[in-house]
Coordinates of C-alpha atoms in Angstrom, one line a residue:
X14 CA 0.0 0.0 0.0
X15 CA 1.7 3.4 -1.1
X16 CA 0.9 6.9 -1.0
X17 CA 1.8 9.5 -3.5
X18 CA 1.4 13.6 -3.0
X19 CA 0.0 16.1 -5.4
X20 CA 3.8 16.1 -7.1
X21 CA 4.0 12.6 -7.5
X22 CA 6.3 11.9 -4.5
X23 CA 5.9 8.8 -2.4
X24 CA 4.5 9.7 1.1
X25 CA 4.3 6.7 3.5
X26 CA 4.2 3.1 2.8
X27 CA 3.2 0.2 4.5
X28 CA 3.3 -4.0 3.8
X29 CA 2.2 -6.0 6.6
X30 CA 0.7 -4.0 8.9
X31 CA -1.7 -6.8 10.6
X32 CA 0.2 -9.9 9.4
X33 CA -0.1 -9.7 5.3
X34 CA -2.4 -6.6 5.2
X35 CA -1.4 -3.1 5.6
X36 CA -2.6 0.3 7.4
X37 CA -2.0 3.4 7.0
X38 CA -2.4 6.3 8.7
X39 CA -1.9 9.9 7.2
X40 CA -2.2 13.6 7.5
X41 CA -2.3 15.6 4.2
X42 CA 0.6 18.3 4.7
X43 CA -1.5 20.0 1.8
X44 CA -4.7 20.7 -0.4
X45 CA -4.4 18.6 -3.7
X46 CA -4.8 15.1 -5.5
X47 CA -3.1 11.9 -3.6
X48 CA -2.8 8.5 -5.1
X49 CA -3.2 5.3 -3.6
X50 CA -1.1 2.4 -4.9
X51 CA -2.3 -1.3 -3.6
X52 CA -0.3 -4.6 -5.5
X53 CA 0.6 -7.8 -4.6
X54 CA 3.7 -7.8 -2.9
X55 CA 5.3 -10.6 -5.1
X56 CA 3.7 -8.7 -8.1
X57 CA 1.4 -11.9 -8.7
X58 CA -2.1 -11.8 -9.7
X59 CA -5.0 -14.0 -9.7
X60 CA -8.5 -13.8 -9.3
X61 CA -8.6 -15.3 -5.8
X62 CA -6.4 -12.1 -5.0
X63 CA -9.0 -9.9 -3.4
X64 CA -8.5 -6.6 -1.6
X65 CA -11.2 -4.5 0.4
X66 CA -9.7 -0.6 0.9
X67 CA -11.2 1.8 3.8
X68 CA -10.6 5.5 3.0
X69 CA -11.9 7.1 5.7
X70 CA -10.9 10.1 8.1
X71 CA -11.2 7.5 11.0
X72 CA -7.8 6.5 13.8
X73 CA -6.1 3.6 13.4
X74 CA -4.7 1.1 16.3
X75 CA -1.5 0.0 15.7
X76 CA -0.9 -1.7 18.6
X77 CA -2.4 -3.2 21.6
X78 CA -0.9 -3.9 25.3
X79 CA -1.5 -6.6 26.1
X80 CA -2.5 -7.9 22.9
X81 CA -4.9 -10.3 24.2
X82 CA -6.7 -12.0 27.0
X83 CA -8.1 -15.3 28.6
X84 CA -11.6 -16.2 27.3
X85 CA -14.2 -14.4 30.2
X86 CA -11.8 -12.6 32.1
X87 CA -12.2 -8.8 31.8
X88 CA -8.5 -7.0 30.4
X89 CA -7.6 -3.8 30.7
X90 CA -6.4 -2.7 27.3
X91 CA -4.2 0.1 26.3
X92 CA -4.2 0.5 22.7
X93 CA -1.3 3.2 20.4
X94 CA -2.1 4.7 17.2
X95 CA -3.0 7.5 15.1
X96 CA -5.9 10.1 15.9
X97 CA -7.0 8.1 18.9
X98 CA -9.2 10.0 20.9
X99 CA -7.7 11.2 24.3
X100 CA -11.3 10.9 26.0
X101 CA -13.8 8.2 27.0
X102 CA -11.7 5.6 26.7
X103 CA -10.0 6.2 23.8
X104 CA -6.6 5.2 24.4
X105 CA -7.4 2.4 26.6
X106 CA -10.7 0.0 27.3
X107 CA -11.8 -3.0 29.2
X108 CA -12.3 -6.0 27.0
X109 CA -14.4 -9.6 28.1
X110 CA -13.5 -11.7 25.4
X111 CA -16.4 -14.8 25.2
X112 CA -16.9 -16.0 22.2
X113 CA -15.2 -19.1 20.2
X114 CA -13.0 -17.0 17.5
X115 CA -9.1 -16.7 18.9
X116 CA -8.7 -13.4 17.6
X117 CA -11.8 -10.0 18.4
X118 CA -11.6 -7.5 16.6
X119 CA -11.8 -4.3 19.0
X120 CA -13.2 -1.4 17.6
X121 CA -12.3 1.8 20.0
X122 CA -15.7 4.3 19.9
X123 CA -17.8 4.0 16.9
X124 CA -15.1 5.4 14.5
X125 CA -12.0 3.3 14.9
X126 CA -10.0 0.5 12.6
X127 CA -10.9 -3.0 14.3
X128 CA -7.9 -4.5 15.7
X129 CA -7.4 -8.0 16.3
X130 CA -7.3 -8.9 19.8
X131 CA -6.0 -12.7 20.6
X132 CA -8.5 -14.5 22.7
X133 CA -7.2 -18.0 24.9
X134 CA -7.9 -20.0 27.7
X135 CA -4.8 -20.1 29.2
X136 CA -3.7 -17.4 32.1
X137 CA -2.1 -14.1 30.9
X138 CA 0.7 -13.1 32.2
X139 CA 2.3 -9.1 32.0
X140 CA 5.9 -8.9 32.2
X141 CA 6.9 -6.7 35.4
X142 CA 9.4 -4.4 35.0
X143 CA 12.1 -4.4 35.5
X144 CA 13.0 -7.7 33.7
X145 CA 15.8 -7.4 31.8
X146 CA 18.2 -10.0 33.9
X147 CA 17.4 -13.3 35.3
X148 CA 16.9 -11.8 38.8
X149 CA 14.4 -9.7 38.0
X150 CA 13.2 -12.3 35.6
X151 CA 8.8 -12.2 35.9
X152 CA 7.8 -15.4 37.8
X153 CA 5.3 -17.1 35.7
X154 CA 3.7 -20.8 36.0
X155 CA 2.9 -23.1 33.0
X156 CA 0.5 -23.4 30.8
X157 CA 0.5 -19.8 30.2
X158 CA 0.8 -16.8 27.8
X159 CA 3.4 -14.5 28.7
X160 CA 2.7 -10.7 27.1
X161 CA 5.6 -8.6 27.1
X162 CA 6.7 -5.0 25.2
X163 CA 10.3 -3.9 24.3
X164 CA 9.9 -0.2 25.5
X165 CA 13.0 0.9 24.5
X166 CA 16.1 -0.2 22.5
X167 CA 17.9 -3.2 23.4
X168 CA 15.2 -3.9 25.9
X169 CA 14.9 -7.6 27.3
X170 CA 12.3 -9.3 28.9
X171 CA 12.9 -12.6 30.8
X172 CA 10.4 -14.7 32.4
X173 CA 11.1 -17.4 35.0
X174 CA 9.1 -21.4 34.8
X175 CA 9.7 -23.8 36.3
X176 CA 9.9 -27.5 34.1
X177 CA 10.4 -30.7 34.8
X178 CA 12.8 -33.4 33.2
X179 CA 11.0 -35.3 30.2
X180 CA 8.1 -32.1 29.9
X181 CA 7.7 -31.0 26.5
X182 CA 6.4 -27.6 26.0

């Protein structure tokens, strides 16, 4: 997916977004014509090769913390992006995933991109910070799913389990 300004110019860019389809989110610097590129990133083409394009003045979530919860528990859910809204919890909601699908789409307000939201029934663990050497490791007991963020460069996040000769996990 590319963007191209009133002089032709290529603008912003995205490929994989939300595993093989992009998003992007922009803010015309000026009046004028813009053109959208979309192709198949190998350049390939059949008729099975469908594509559904949103152009709408709307934000987009890039990016969920954590990005997904245990089946009936209620999680508290900060989401990142572009244009979200500051108010009424815009920036961050409570989500009670129940249904069978392993990924919800969350939609934040009733202008928002959906963003997939992973859905288990294992516990969910947060890293706890700090965590960036075994001593700090977070403690966490198996079967689990361990959500973590690298908040800055070089960032590490180590988790401590506890596993027993012949397990396989």
């Amino acid at each position: 997916l590319e963007l191209y300004g009133p002089d032709g110019r290529l603008l912003a860019q995205a490929e994989d977004t939300f595993g093989a389809d992009p998003a992007l989110g922009f803010t015309a610097p000026r009046d004028g014509r813009y053109t959208v590129a979309i192709r198949h990133m190998a350049h390939a083409g059949m008729p099975q090769f469908v594509y559904r394009l949103t152009l709408a003045p709307m934000p987009l979530v890039l990016s969920a913390f954590p990005a997904g919860g245990r089946r009936g528990d209620q999680t508290s859910v900060t989401f990142h992006g572009l244009g979200l809204p500051e108010t009424a919890g815009g920036r961050s909601a409570a989500v009670s995933p129940t249904g069978p699908d392993s990924v919800l789409p969350v939609r934040l307000g009733a202008g928002s991109t959906p963003f997939p939201f992973q859905v288990a029934d294992q516990p969910e663990i947060l890293e706890q910070e700090p965590n960036d050497a075994a001593a700090g490791a977070t403690a966490a007991t198996l079967p689990a799913i361990l959500n973590g963020r690298f908040q800055t460069p070089g960032d590490a996040d180590l988790y401590r389990v506890s596993l027993r000769k012949g397990e396989t996990w």
